[in-house]
mmCIF file of C-alpha atoms in Angstrom:
data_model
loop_
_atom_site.group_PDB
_atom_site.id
_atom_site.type_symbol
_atom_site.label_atom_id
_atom_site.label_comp_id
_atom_site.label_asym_id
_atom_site.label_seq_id
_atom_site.Cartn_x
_atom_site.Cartn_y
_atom_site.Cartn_z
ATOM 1 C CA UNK A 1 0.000 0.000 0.000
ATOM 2 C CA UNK A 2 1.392 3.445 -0.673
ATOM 3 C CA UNK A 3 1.958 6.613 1.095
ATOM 4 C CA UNK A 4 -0.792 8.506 -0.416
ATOM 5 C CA UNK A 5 -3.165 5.835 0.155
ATOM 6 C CA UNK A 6 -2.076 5.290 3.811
ATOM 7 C CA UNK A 7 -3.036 8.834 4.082
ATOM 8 C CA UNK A 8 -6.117 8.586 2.845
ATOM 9 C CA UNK A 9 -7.382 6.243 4.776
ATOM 10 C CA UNK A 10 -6.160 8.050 7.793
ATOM 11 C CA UNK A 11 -7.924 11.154 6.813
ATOM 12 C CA UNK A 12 -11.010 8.808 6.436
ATOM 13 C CA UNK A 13 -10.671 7.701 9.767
ATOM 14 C CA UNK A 14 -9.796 11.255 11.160
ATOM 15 C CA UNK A 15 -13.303 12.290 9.241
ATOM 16 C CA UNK A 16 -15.293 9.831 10.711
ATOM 17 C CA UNK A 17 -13.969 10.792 14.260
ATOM 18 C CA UNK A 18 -15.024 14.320 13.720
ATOM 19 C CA UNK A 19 -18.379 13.550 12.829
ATOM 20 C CA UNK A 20 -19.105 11.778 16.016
ATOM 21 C CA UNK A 21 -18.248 14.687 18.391
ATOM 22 C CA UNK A 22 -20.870 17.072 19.162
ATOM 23 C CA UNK A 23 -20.571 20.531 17.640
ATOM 24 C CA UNK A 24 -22.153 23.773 18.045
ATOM 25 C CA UNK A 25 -21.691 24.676 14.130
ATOM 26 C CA UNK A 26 -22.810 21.355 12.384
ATOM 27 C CA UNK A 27 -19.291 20.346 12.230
ATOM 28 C CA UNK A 28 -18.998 23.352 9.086
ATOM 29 C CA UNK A 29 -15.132 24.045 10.198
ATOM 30 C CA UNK A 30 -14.125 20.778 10.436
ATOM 31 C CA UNK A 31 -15.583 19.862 7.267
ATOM 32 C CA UNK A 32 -13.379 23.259 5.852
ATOM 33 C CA UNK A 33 -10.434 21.898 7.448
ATOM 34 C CA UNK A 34 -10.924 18.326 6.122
ATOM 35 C CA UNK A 35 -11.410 19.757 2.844
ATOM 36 C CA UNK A 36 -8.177 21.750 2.947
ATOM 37 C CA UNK A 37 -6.607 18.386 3.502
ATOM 38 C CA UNK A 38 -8.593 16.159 1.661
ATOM 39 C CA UNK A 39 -7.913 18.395 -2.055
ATOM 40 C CA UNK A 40 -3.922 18.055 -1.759
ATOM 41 C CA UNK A 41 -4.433 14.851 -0.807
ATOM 42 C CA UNK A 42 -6.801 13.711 -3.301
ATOM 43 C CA UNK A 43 -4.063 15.366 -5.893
ATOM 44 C CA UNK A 44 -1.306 13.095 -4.225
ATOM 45 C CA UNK A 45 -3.172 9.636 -4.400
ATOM 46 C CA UNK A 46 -3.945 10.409 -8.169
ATOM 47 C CA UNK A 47 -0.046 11.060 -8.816
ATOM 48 C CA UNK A 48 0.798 8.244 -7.126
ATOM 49 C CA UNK A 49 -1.703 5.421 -7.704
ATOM 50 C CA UNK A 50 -3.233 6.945 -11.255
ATOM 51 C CA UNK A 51 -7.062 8.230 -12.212
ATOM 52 C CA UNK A 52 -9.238 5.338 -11.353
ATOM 53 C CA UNK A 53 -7.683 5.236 -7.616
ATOM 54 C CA UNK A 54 -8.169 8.903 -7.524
ATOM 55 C CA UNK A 55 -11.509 8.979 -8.289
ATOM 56 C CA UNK A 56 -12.556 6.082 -6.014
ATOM 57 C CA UNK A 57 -11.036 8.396 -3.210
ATOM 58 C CA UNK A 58 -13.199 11.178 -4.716
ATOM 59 C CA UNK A 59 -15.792 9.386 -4.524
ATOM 60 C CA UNK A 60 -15.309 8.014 -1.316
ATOM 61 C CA UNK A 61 -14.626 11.712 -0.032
ATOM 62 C CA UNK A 62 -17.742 12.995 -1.242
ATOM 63 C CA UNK A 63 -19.734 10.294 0.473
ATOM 64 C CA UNK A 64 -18.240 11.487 3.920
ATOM 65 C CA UNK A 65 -18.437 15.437 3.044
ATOM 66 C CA UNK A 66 -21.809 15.135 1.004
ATOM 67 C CA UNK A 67 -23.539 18.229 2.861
ATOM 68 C CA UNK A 68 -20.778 20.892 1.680
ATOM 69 C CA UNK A 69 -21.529 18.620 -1.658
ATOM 70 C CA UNK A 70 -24.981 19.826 -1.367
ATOM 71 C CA UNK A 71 -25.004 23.325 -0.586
ATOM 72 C CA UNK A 72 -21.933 23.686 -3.561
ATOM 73 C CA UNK A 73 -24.542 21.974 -6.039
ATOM 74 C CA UNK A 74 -27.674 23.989 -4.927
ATOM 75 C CA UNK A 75 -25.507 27.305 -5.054
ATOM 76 C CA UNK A 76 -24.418 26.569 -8.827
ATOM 77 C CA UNK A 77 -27.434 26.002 -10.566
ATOM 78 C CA UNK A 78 -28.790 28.809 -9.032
ATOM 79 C CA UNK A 79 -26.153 30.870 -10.406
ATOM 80 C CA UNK A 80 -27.023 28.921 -13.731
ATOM 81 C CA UNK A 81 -30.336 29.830 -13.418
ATOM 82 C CA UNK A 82 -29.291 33.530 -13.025
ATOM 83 C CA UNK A 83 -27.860 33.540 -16.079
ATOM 84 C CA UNK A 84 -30.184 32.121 -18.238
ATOM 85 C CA UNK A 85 -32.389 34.082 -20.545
#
């Protein structure tokens, strides 16, 4: 197993941690922090294990952050909807 995927499992297990303490925000700035994290990291597993493992870890990032996944979505197509005649 490599480095980058060593990682990622660690931030997996880090990210599951976090969700089970209580919070008073909904857990918003941890799930900015494990974004910050998470992006570089994401970048390194696809450098060092190619595009299929990287997008399994995408995917299996967006399964543990799917609220900011949400609210990201919801946000574009309204600013699709803005701009359309």
């Amino acid at each position: 197993m490599t480095t980058s995927l060593i990682l990622a499992c660690l931030w997996a297990l880090a990210a599951n941690l976090l969700a089970a303490m209580p919070s008073r925000d909904n857990h918003w700035r941890r799930a900015y922090g494990l974004i910050a994290v998470g992006v570089p990291l994401l970048g390194y597993v696809t450098y060092q294990n190619g595009p299929w493992v990287g997008l399994l870890v995408l995917m299996a990032g967006m399964s543990v952050l799917r609220w900011p996944l949400v609210y990201v979505t919801r946000w574009m197509r309204r600013r699709v909807r803005r701009g359309a005649p």
